[in-house]
Coordinates of C-alpha atoms in Angstrom, one line a residue:
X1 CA -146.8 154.4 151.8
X2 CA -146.8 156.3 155.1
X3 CA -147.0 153.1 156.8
X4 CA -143.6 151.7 155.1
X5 CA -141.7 154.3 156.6
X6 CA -139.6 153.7 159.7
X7 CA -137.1 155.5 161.6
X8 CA -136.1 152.1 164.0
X9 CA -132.4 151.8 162.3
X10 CA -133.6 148.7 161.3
X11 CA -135.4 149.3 157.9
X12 CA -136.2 151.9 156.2
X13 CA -132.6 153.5 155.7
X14 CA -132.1 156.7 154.2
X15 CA -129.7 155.9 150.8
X16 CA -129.7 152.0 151.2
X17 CA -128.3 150.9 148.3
X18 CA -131.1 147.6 148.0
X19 CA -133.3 147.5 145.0
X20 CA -136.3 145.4 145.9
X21 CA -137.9 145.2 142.5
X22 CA -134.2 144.3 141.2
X23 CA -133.5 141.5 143.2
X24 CA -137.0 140.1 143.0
X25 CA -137.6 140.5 146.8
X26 CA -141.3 141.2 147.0
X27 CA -141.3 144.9 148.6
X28 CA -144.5 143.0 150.8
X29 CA -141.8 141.0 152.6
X30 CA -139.6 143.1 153.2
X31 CA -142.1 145.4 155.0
X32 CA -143.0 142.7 156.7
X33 CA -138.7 142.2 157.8
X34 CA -138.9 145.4 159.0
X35 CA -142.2 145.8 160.8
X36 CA -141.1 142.2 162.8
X37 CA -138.1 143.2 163.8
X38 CA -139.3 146.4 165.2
X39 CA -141.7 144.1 167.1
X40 CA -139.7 141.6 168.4
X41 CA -137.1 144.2 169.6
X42 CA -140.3 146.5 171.8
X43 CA -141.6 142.9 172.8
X44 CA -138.1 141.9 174.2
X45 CA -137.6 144.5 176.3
X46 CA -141.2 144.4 177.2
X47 CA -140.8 140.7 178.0
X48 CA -137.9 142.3 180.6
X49 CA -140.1 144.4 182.3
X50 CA -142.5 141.9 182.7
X51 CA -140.5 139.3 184.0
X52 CA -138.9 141.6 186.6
X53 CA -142.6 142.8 187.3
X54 CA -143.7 139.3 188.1
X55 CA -140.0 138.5 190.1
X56 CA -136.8 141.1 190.1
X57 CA -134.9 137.8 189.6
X58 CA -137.2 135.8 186.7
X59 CA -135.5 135.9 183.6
X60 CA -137.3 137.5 180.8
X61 CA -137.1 134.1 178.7
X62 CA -139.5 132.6 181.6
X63 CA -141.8 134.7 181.5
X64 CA -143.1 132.7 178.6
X65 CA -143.2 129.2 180.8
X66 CA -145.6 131.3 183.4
X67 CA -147.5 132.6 180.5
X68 CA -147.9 128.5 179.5
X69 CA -148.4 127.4 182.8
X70 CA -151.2 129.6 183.2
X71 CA -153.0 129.0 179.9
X72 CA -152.4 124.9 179.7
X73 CA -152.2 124.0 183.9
X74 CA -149.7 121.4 184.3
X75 CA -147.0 120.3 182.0
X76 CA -143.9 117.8 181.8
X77 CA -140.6 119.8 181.2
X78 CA -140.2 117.9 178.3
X79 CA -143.7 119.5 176.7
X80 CA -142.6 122.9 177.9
X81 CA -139.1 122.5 176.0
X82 CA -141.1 121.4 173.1
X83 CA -143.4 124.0 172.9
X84 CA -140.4 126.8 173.5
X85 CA -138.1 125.6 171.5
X86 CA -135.5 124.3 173.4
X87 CA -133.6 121.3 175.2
X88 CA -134.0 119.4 178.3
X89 CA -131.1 120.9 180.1
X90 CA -132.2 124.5 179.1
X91 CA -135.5 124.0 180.2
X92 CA -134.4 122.3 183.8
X93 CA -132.1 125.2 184.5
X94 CA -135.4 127.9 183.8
X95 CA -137.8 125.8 185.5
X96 CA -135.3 125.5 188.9
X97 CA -135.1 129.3 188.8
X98 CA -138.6 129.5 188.9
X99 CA -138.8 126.7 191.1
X100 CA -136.5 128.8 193.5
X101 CA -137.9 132.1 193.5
X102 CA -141.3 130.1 194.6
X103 CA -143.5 130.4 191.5
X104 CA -143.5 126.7 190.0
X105 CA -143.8 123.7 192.2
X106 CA -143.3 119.9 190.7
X107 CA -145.7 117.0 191.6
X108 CA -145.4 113.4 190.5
X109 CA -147.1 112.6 187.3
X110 CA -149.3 110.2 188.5
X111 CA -150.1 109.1 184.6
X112 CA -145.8 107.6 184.8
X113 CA -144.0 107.4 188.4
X114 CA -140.9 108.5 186.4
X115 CA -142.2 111.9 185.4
X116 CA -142.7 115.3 187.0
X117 CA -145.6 118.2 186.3
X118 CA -144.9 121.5 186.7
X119 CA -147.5 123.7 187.8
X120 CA -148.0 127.7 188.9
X121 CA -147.7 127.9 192.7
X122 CA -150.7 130.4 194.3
X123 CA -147.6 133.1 194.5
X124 CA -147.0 132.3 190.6
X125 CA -150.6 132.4 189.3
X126 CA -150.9 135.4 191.1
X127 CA -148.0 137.6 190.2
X128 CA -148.1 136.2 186.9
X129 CA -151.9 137.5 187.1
X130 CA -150.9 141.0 187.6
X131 CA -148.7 141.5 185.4
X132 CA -151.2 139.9 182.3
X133 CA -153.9 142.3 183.4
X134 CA -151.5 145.3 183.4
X135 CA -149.9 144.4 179.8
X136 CA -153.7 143.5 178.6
X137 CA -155.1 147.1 179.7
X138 CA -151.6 148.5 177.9
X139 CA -152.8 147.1 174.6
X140 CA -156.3 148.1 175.3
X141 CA -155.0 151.8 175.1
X142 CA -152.9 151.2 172.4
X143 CA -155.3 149.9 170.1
X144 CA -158.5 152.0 171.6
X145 CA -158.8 153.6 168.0
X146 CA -158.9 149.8 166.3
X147 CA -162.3 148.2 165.9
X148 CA -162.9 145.0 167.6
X149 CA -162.9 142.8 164.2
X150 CA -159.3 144.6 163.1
X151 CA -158.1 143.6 166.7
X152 CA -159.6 139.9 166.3
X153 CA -158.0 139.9 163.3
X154 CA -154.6 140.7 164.2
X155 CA -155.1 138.0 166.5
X156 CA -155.9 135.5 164.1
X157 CA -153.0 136.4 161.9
X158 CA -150.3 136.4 164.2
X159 CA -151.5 133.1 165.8
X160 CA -151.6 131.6 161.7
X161 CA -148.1 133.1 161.2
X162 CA -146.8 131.7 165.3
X163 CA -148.5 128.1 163.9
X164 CA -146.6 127.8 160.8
X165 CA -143.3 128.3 162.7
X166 CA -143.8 125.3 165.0
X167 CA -144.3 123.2 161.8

């Protein structure tokens, strides 16, 4: 039960007055609770450092546009805001930050005069570069004592539990 045990403030609390097995909570979940939320609180503030690695101005929240850009090429704002999570105006104001600290540019869509893509700029693709490699080689050392199939497998189950959130 080693691995239950956290000292985050977040789970784990000395006296808490929550009886899993009462309540019918499986204990399962809310190991899992805990061990997310430490996550996405180290992955936060690691998005931070990123984004201010790539640009001192970028927003951490863009980070994850680059990170798209770079993976997919070009995109319409519309299918970046879908695949974020969020509206039209929120996405125009993150992509004309990044538009303005030179690391997205916009082209016609030639496929509908109407429409812009969004793409890296060479400055982009290559800051944005950087930074990846550096974060890569950080979980490289973090997880040197893994085996390549428990590493492949983590993988696979985070991207199974990011794809039944989009749906």
């Amino acid at each position: 039960m080693g691995a239950d045990v956290h000292e985050d403030g977040n789970g784990g609390r000395p006296g808490a007055e929550f009886d899993a097995t009462e309540s019918g909570v499986d204990q399962e979940f809310l190991s899992l609770e805990r061990e997310l939320t430490v996550f996405l609180r180290r992955a936060r503030a690691s998005s931070g450092e990123m984004a201010r690695a790539v640009h001192p101005d970028l927003e951490p929240a863009a980070y994850g546009l680059l990170a798209r850009l770079e993976e997919c090429g070009r995109q319409r704002a519309t299918e970046l805001a879908a695949y974020v999570g969020v509206g039209k105006a929120t996405m125009s104001r993150q992509l004309r930050a990044l538009e303005e600290l030179g690391l997205v540019a916009r082209e016609p869509d030639p496929a509908d005069g109407r429409a812009w893509l969004v793409h890296l700029t060479d400055e982009g693709r290559a800051n944005f570069r950087e930074v990846r490699d550096a974060r890569r080689a950080t979980y490289v050392r973090q997880l040197a004592g893994w085996d390549r199939s428990e590493v492949a497998e983590l993988a696979r189950l985070l991207h199974q539990l990011n794809a039944g959130a989009e749906g």
